[in-house]
Short mmCIF file of C-alpha atoms in Angstrom, two decimals:
data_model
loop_
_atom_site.label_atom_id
_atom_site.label_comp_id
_atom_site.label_asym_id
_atom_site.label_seq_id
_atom_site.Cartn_x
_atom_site.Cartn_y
_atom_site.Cartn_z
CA UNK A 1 140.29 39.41 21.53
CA UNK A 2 138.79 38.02 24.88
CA UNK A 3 138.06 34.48 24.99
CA UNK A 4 134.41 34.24 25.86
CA UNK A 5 134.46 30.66 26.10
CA UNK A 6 136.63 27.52 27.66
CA UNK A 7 136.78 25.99 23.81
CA UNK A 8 138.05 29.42 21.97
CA UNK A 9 140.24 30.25 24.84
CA UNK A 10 141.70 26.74 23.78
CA UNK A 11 141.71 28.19 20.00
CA UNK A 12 143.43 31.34 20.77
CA UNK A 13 146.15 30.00 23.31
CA UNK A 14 147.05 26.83 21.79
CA UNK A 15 150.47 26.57 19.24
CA UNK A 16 151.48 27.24 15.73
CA UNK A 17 149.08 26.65 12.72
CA UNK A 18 150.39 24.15 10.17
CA UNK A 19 151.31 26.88 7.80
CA UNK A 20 153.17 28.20 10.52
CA UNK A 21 154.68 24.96 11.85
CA UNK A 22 155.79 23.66 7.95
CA UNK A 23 156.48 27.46 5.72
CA UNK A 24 158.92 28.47 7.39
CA UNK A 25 159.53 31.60 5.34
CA UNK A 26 160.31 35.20 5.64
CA UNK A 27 156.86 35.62 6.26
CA UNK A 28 156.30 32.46 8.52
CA UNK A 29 158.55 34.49 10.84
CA UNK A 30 156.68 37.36 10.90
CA UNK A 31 154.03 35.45 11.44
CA UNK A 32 155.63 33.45 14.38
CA UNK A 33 156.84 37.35 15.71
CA UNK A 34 153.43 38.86 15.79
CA UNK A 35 152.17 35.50 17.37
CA UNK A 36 154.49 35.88 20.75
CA UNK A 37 151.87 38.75 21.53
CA UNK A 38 148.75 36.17 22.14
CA UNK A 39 148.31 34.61 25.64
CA UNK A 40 150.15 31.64 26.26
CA UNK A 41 148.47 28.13 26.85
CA UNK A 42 147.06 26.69 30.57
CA UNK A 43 145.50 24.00 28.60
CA UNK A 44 146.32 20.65 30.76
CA UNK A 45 145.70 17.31 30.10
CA UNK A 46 142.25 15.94 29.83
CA UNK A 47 140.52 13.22 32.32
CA UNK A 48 139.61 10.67 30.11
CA UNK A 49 136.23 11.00 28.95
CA UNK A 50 134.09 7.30 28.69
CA UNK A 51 131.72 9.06 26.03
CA UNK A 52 132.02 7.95 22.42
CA UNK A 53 133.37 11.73 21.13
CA UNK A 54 134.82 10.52 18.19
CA UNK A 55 134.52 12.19 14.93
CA UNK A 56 132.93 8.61 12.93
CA UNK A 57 129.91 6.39 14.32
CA UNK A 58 131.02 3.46 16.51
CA UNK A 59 130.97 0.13 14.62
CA UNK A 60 128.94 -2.74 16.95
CA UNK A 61 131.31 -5.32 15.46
CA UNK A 62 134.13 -3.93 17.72
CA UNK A 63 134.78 -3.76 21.14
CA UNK A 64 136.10 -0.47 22.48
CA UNK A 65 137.85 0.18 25.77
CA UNK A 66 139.54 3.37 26.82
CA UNK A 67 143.53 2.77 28.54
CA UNK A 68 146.64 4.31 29.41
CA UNK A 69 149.90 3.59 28.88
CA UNK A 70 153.12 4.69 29.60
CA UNK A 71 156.26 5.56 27.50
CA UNK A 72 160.16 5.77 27.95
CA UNK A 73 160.09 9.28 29.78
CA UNK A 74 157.15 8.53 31.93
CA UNK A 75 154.89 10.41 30.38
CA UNK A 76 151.21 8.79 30.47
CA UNK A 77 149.40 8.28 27.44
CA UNK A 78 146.11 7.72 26.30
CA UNK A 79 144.40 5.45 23.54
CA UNK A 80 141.63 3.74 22.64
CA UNK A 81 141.88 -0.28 22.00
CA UNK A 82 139.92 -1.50 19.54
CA UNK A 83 138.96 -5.34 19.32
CA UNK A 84 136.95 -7.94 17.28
CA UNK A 85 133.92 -9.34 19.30
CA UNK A 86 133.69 -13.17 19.62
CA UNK A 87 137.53 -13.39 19.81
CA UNK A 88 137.84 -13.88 23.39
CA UNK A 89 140.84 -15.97 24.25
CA UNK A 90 142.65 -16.14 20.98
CA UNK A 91 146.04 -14.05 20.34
CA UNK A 92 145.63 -11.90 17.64
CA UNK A 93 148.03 -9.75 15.16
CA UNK A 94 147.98 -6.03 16.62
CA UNK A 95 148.00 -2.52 15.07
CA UNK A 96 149.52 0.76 16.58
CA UNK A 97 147.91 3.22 14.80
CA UNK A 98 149.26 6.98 15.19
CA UNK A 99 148.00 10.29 13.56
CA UNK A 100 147.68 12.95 11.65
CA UNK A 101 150.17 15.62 13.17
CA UNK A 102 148.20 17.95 15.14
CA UNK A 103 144.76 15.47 15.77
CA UNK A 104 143.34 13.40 17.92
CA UNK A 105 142.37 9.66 18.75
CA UNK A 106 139.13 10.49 18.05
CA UNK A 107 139.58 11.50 14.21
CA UNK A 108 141.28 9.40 11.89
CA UNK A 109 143.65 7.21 13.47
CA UNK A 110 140.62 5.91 15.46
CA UNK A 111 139.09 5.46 12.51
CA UNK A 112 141.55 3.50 10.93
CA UNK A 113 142.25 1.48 14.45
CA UNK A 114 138.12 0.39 14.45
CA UNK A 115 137.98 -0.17 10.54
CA UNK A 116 141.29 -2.33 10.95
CA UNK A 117 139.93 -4.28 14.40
CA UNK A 118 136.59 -5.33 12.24
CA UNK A 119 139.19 -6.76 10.22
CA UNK A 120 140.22 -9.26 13.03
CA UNK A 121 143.07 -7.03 14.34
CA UNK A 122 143.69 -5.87 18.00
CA UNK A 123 143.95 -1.98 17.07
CA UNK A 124 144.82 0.48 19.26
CA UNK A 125 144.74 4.54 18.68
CA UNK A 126 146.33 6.98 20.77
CA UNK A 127 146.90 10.63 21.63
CA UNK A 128 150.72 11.68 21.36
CA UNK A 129 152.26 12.88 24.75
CA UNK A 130 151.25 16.48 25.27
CA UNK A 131 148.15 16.25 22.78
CA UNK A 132 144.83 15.37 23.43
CA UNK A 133 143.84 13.07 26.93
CA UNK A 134 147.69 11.84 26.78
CA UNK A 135 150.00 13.48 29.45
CA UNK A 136 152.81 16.12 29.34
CA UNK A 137 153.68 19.50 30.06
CA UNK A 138 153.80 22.00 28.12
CA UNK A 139 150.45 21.33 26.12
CA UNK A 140 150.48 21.06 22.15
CA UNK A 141 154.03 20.82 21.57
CA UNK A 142 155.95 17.75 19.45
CA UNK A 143 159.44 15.71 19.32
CA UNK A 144 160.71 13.82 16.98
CA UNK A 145 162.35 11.31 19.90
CA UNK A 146 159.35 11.49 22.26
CA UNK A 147 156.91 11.52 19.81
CA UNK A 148 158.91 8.35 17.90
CA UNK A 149 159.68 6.97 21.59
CA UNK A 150 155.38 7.04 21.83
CA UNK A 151 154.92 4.78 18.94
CA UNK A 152 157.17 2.02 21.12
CA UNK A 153 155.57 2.42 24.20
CA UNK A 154 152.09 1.33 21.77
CA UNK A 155 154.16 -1.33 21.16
CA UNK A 156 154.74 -2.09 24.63
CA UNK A 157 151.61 -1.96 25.70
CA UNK A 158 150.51 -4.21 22.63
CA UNK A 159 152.99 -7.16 23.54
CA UNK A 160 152.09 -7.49 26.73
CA UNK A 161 147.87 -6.97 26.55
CA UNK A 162 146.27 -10.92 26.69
CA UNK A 163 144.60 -10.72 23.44
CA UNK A 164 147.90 -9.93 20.93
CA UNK A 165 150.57 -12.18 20.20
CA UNK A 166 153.22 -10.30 20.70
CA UNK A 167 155.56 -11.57 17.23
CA UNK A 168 152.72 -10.02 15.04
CA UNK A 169 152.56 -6.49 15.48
CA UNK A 170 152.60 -3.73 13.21
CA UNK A 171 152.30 0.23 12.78
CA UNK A 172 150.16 2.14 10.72
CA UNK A 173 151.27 5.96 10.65
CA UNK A 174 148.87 8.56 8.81
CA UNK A 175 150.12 12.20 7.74
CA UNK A 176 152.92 13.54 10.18
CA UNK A 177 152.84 10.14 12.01
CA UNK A 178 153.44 8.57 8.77
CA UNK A 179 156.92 10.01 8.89
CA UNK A 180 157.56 9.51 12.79
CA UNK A 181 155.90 5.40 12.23
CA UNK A 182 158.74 5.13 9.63
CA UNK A 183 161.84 6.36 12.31
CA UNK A 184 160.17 3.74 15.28
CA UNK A 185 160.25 0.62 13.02
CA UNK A 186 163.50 1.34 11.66
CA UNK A 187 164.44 1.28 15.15
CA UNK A 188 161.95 -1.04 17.19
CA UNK A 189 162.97 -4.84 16.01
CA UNK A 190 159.60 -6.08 17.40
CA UNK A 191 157.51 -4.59 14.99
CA UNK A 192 156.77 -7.09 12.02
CA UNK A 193 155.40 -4.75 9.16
CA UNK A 194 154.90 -1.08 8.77
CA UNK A 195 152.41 1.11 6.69
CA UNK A 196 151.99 4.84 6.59
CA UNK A 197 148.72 6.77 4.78
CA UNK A 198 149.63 10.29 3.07
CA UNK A 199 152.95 10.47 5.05
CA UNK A 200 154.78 13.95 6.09
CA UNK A 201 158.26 14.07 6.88
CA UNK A 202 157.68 16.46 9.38
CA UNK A 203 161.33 17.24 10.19
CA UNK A 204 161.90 17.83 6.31
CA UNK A 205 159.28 19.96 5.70
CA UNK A 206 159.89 21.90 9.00
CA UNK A 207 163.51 22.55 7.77
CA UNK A 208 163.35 22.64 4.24
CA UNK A 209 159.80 24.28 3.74
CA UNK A 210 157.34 22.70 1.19
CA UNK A 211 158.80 20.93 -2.03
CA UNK A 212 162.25 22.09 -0.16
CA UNK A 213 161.84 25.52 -1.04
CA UNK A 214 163.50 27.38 2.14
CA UNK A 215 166.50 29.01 1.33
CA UNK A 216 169.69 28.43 3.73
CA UNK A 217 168.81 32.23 4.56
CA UNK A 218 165.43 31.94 5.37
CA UNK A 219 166.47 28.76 7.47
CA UNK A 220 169.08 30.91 9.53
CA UNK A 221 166.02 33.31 10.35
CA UNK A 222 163.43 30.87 11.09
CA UNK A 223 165.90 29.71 13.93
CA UNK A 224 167.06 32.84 15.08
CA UNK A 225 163.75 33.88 15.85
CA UNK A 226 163.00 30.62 17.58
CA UNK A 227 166.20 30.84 19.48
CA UNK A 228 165.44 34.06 20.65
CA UNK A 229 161.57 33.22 21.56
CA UNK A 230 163.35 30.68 23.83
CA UNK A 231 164.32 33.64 26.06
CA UNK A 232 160.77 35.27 26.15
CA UNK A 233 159.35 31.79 27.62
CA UNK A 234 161.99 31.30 29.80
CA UNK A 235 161.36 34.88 31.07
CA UNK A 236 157.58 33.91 30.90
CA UNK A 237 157.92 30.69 32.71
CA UNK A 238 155.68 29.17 30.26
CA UNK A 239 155.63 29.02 26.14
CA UNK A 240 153.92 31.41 23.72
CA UNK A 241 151.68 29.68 21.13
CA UNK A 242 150.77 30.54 17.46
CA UNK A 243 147.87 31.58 15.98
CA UNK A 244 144.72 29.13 15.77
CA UNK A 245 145.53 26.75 13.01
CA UNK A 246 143.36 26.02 10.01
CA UNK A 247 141.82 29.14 9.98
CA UNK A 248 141.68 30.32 6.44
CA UNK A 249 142.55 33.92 5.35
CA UNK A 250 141.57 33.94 2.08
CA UNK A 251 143.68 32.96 -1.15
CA UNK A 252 144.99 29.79 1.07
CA UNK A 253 146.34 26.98 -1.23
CA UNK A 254 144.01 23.74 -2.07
CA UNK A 255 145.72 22.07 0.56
CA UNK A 256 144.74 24.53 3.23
CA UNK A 257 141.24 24.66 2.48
CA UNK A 258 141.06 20.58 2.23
CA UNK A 259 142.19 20.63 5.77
CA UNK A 260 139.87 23.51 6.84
CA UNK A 261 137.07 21.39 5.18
CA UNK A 262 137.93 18.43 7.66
CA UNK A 263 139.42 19.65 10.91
CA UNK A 264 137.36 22.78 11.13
CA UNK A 265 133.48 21.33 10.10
CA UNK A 266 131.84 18.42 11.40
CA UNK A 267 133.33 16.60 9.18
CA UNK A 268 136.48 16.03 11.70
CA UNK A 269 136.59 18.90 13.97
CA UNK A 270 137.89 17.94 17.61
CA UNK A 271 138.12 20.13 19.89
CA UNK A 272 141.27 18.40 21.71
CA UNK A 273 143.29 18.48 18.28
CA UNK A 274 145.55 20.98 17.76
CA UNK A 275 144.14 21.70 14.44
CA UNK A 276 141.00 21.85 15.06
CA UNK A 277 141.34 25.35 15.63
CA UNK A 278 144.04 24.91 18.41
CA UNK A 279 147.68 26.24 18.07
CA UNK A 280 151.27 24.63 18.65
CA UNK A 281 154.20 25.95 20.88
CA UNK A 282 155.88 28.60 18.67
CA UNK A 283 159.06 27.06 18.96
CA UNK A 284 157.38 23.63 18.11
CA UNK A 285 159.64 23.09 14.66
CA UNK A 286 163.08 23.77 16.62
CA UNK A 287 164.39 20.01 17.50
CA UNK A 288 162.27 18.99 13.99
CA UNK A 289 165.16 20.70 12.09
CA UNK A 290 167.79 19.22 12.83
CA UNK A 291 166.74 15.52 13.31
CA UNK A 292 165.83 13.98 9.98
CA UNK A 293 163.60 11.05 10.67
CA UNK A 294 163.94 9.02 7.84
CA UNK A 295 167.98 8.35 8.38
CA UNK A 296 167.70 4.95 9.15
CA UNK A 297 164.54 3.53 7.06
CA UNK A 298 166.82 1.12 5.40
CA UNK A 299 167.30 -0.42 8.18
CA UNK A 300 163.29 -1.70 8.30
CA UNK A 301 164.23 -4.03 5.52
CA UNK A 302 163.47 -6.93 5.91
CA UNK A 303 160.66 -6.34 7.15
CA UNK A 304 157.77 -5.28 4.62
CA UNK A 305 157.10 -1.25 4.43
CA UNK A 306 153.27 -0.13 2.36
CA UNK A 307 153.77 3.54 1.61
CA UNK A 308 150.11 4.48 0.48
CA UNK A 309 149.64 8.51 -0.74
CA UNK A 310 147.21 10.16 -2.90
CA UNK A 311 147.67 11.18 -6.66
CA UNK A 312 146.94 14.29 -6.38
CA UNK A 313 148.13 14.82 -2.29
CA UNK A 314 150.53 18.13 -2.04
CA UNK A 315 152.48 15.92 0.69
CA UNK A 316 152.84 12.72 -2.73
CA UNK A 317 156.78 13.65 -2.92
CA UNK A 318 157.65 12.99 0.70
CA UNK A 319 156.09 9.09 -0.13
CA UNK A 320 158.06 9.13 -3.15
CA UNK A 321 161.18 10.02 -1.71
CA UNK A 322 160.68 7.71 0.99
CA UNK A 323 160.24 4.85 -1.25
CA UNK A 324 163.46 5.35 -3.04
CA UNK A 325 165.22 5.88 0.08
CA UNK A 326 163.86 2.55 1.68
CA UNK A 327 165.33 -1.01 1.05
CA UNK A 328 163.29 -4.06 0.16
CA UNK A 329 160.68 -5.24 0.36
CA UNK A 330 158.64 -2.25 -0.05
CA UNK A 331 155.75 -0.72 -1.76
CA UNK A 332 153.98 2.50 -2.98
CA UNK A 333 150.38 2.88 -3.56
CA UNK A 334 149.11 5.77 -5.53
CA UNK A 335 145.19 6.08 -5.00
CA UNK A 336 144.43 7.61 -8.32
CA UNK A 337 142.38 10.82 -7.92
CA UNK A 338 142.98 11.28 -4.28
CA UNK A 339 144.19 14.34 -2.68
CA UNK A 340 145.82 14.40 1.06
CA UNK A 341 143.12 14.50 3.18
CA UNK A 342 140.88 12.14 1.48
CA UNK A 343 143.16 9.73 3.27
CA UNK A 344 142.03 10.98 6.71
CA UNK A 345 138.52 9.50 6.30
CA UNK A 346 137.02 8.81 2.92
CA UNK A 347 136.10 4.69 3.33
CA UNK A 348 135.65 4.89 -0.29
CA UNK A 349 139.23 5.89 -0.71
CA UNK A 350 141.66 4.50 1.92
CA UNK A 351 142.75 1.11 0.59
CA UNK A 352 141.52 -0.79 3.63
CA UNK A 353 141.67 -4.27 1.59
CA UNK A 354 144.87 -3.20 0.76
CA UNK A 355 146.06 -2.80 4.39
CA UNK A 356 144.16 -6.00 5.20
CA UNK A 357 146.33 -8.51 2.93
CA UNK A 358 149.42 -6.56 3.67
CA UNK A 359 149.09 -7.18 7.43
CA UNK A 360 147.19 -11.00 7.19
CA UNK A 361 150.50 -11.71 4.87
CA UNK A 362 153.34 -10.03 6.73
CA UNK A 363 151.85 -10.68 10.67
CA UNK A 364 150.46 -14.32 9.59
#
């Protein structure tokens, strides 16, 4: 098909859908296989745009300022700081607030960041490097170190910014951010207090398949065919991408069509997010793996961890497991009746007084 448009150009050249990214069965790979025949991505990173493109109405309670940032590897990123009006010249507990896997500063994390910031927090959203306004080549590809490394560099930027006390800062992580929140706390000593919302393991579920279902087999072929795909974009000089994610083809799982319903309608559709229609590198779940990110969460203790997930959320086990895995203190929150994505953006459902007292308690 010939893009006819700069928007589904983006949608046809841009990575692996999340079926494709997290499956990883027989038939992912065929999937992956017939993929490597779509163009490859020129998408670059976008000039920051001072127009309020977000995906919820701006709250006139907050102050909002766009800024960059930059991490560990020298890659520049982008986020939007979020603060309380009439604060001026106090020091205030902070936020880094990253996710879902595959969006956008603009959905929910900014969301979260604004709702959190008319709390009385400094709040501060960004795009991961190589996603979104952030910087990094290729486009729409993820690491579990640089990705992990980003949520420090928020932290950075956080401790040294005139309106945060730097001794009470904390992390909120949502979906696949969730999981990579979790591995930079564990590591990063500064950060006081740690909550993730509807939290993927991505490196679990890219190597073990949903509910851990991938066979050894299927795990050998998955990165065989990845292995060899390395050698087609190094002949290329430039990666092949997936097909568009979130794109349903009828007989998708509930899951599927909850995150059709948000990333692909007005609801939350972006059209910087990689799943908004966008695609990953096809070799996207390689370094995913074979680094677990949840090694270390013991070592967050003692600082607090709020593990919040939805009752009836596909993703509820990788909380659960989590949880157990985690030393005190700790909690989890089940939101009775709630299913994954009604964590993105459903005010009536994300515990936001929850999240309040955790982080007025634990960054007092």
């Amino acid at each position: 098909m010939t893009p006819t448009s700069p928007d589904l150009q983006t949608r046809q050249s841009t990575a692996m859908d999340r079926r494709g990214l997290m499956k990883l069965t027989g038939a992912g790979v065929t999937a992956l296989a017939a993929a490597s025949l779509l163009p490859t991505s020129n998408a670059r990173a976008q000039t920051m745009t001072s127009d309020w493109d977000k995906v919820f109405p701006r709250d006139e309670a907050v102050d909002h300022q766009k800024v960059t940032f930059t991490n560990r590897y020298g890659i520049t990123l982008s986020g939007d700081l979020y603060r309380p009006k009439g604060r001026d010249g106090q020091r205030l507990a902070a936020l880094a607030v990253g996710g879902p896997f595959g969006a956008v500063k603009e959905q929910s994390s900014g969301l979260y960041a604004q709702t959190m910031a008319a709390r009385g927090f400094v709040a501060l959203a960004f795009d991961p490097s190589f996603t979104g306004e952030s910087g990094g080549e290729p486009r729409n590809v993820a690491s579990p170190d640089i990705n992990t490394e980003d949520f420090m560099a928020a932290v950075d930027f956080l401790g040294l910014h005139p309106s945060v006390d730097q001794e009470r800062i904390g992390v909120i992580g949502i979906c696949g951010w969730g999981g990579m929140a979790l591995n930079a706390v564990a590591a990063d000593k500064r950060v006081k207090a740690v909550a993730s919302s509807t939290m993927y393991d991505i490196s679990r579920v890219s190597a073990r398949g949903y509910n851990d279902s991938v066979t050894p087999e299927q795990r050998a072929q998955s990165l065989e065919q990845m292995s060899r795909q390395r050698w087609e974009d190094a002949r290329n000089g430039s990666p092949a991408y997936g097909p568009a994610s979130n794109e349903l083809k009828g007989g998708d799982p509930q899951f599927m069509i909850d995150y059709h319903a948000y990333y692909m309608t007005p609801r939350g559709y972006h059209s910087r997010a990689v799943n908004s229609g966008n695609a990953w590198t096809q070799t996207n779940p390689l370094s995913f793996m074979n680094m677990p990110l949840l090694t270390y969460i013991a070592e967050i203790s003692p600082r607090p961890i709020l593990l919040i997930h939805g009752e009836n959320a596909h993703s509820r086990y990788m909380s659960e497991t989590a949880f157990a895995a985690a030393a005190e203190p700790k909690e989890l929150l089940i939101i009775p009746g709630a299913s994954h994505v009604d964590l993105y953006d459903r005010l009536d459902v994300i515990p936001f007084d929850r999240l309040t007292r955790f982080f007025e308690e634990h960054l007092a």
